[in-house]
Amino acid sequence: MTRYASVIVDVPAKQTDRVFDYEIPAKWSGFIQPGMRVNVPFGPRQIQGFVVEVKDNTTVQKTRPITSLIDIQPILTKELMLLADWLRDHTLCFTISAYQAMLPAALKAKYEKWLIVREMEQVPTELQLFFSSTDRIKFEELSGSTHFKTIKHLIEEDVLEVYYEVKDKVSTKTKRVIRLQAAETALIEAKGKIPARAVAQHKLLDYFIETKNEKTDKKVILEELKIGTSAIHALIKLGILDEIEEEIYRDPYEKRHFEQSQPLPLTQQQQEAITPILGSIEQNRHEAFVMFGVTGSGKTEIYMQAVDAVLQEGKEAIVLVPEIALTPQMVNRFKARFGSDVAVMHSGLGMGEKYDEWRKIHRKEVKVVVGARSAIFAPFENIGIIIIDEEHETSYKQEDTPRYHARDIALERGKYHKCPVVLGSATPTLETFARASKGVYKLLTMDKRMSEQGMPSVEIIDMREELRDGNRSMFSRSLLENLQIRLERGEQSVLFLNKRGYSSFVMCRDCGYVVECPHCDISLTYHRSNNQLKCHYCGYEEPVRSTCPSCESEHFRFFGTGTQKVEEELTKLLPQARVIRMDVDTTSKKGSHERLLQQFGDRKADILLGTQMIAKGLDFPYVTLVGVLTADTMLNIPDFRSSEKTFQLLTQVSGRAGRHELAGEVVVQTYSPEHYSVELAGTHNYLDFYHKEMQVRKLHQYPPFYYLALVTVTHQELTKVVTVTEKITQFLNMQLSKEAVILGPVASPIARIKDRYRYQCIVKYKKEPNLLDALKKVVEKYQSQMDQEKLAIHIDLNPYMLM
Ligand code: ADP
Ligand code: ZN
Ligand code: ZN
């Protein structure tokens, strides 16, 4: 009987966002499964597609057969395919885009498929012919075969192993390995028979007798025993050894040694926080927890013990951390506790490395993944806990289609696997804390630090006053004095420069002229390394001018404080201080981020100076001073979350000080000391901040009181953009209830990028059952213009960037 496959084809468009039925050629019947990719004819072309269902009949009159297989095994689980449908419906993306977001980029590259024999004795006769002279064959060599059902069975039994060799730059690495094939008695017997002059062969036999190794790297043998390959070949001929190619993972942490760490006895506070989580693990119950714990209260230890409990149950764990490359200390702690059970996934890895880590998860060789946002799609099938550390971090929101938030995905997966989801933060987002206050999430509070010292004391310095008193330096007198004290005592300091929203632009001091990008409505940023002005949105560059193009004044210079400039001033003021600077320039090389932190940890420097990248997760015992050079730069960004972000950042940074025996102090320099986000961060008062900010949000009708949807329209012609956005706004007005607030059309805060004009419409709403449908209709209506006239309409539900 002919069977059919429903396939989602790899054409991200409205018309193709549905299944197409294809005939399964008889030889692949029983072999093709949902979750595999195949090549199929589509019109005159051959394209890729994902099999989503295999069935006995179809309503389609004439089906065409599947052309060839891309995968030998499913690469998407049933759960991930359901999740893709959820993503499509909730972020308004195409199903195919959701699938692609779940897979490592390497799987889109070219690769060869191999089948490797693991247990030759168990290969049935009908297949032995294929493997008669080798332990591996290319999958294509089987294309004439009729034994696909058997092959599927053998793969499931681990007799055959599927192995993808990724082409392009990211090939999987292999090494030659020599394996022992005979028992010890046979080795001793061989020693008696082989003539004594075959010294190398004797060495080799002795080696395997003494070490009792089952296998060893060929390279190691050749080097250690100082023998040639002919001795190995001689013993292979005798059937004593054999030689195989074994895959090595590009483990980015392979050269590093991790001291095994043991679970610490928990404090009362930790015990109270972990108990409900353990209960939920034990009873297979989905629950969301907010672990609201001040910095240094021992959250990470709880994460690790909860993960341990999950592993005891034979289940798997996903731990998300914000851009993990930036918090190597976190990775180290998980590696030290769980060793090779951990896969690590972050954007600092190469495409091949990412693929290797993904493969370990896919092949169930690891039980824990610690990773950045996309690790939420780890193809585990038996998840026992999902943890999101620093839940408030904006990097958990993906800014491209599919525009998802990792927290929402975690909750969906948690429901499916009936397991707890833990959202940890010292400064939870207002959305999350509001849900915890309402009892939707369970609140676990940890308000005491592990160290005796408690929270560091914070001094807030009004920089306007410094200026009034004649101090023009970027260091207040108090900060400088405190730095000096640390130098004398041999303690360490962290200096934090908040650069977000405060780039180094060039401005005329006389007429106020700012150099902008000719293609985007945004100022150019000064790059000292090549003395150029650069646009961060389109890459446009131009050389720095010495006079103002508008008034020809010579008071035309770069404005804003870069880390380099701070470093220069610092070395002038404190010439004896050893400074490590960490910013995009000093950390662009792979591994340099970790190396610099290592140096600082080894106390080879007195001061660590850096941007956002040093705000999180660092834990150094000798850091007793944290200085924030400019606390309020983020307050001036046109974003309703700017106060929240300022509070979060200041709290995070302050948390770096005095985490161990030595007491910590924080000096915060600001031009708006009276702003509640600065003041309340200074007293570590999250709850007051929460209540105050909730009032502001309520007044201005922002989340968590209202949901937001952002529609952005872009096109090369301004009139086009305005008319389309206006029509969309009118349409939404008709479709939605009176309670919905529809703002627009207005120009986006960045009104032009890459010569394309940008307009937007924002919907604020509480309950609009029609909204998703209405937005879908908008996209449908403009589809042809989007295809033909390069009109673009982006829809972002719960946006984090309103630019
Ligand atoms: P957080 O993740 O909340 O910032 P950590 O888990 O990093 O806190 O804990 C802060 C410090 O306290 C770390 O150095 C950690 O090793 C230590 N610590 C955590 N739990 C315990 C415990 N139960 N006993 C002793 N030390 C602990
Ligand atoms: Zn000027
Ligand atoms: Zn530009």
Coordinates of N, CA and C and ligand atoms in Angstrom, one line a residue, residues 507-514 547-556, ligand 2:
M507 N 30.1 65.9 17.9 CA 29.2 67.1 17.9 C 30.0 68.4 17.8
C508 N 29.3 69.4 17.2 CA 29.9 70.7 17.2 C 29.5 71.5 18.5
R509 N 30.5 71.9 19.2 CA 30.2 72.6 20.5 C 29.6 74.0 20.2
D510 N 29.8 74.5 19.0 CA 29.3 75.9 18.8 C 27.8 75.8 18.2
C511 N 27.6 75.0 17.2 CA 26.2 75.0 16.7 C 25.4 73.8 17.0
G512 N 26.0 72.8 17.6 CA 25.3 71.6 18.0 C 25.1 70.6 16.9
Y513 N 25.7 70.8 15.8 CA 25.6 69.9 14.7 C 26.2 68.5 15.1
V514 N 25.4 67.5 14.8 CA 25.8 66.1 15.0 C 26.0 65.3 13.7
T547 N 36.7 70.1 11.1 CA 35.9 71.3 11.3 C 34.4 70.9 11.1
C548 N 33.5 71.7 11.7 CA 32.1 71.4 11.5 C 31.6 71.7 10.1
P549 N 31.0 70.8 9.5 CA 30.5 71.0 8.1 C 29.4 72.0 8.0
S550 N 28.8 72.3 9.2 CA 27.7 73.3 9.2 C 28.1 74.7 9.4
C551 N 29.0 74.9 10.4 CA 29.4 76.3 10.7 C 30.9 76.5 10.7
E552 N 31.6 75.5 10.3 CA 33.1 75.5 10.1 C 33.9 75.8 11.4
S553 N 33.2 75.7 12.5 CA 33.9 75.9 13.8 C 34.9 74.8 14.0
E554 N 35.9 75.0 14.7 CA 36.9 74.0 15.0 C 36.6 73.3 16.3
H555 N 35.6 73.8 17.0 CA 35.2 73.1 18.3 C 34.3 71.9 17.9
F556 N 34.9 71.0 17.1 CA 34.1 70.0 16.5 C 34.8 68.7 17.0
Ligands
ZN2 ZN 29.0 73.8 14.0

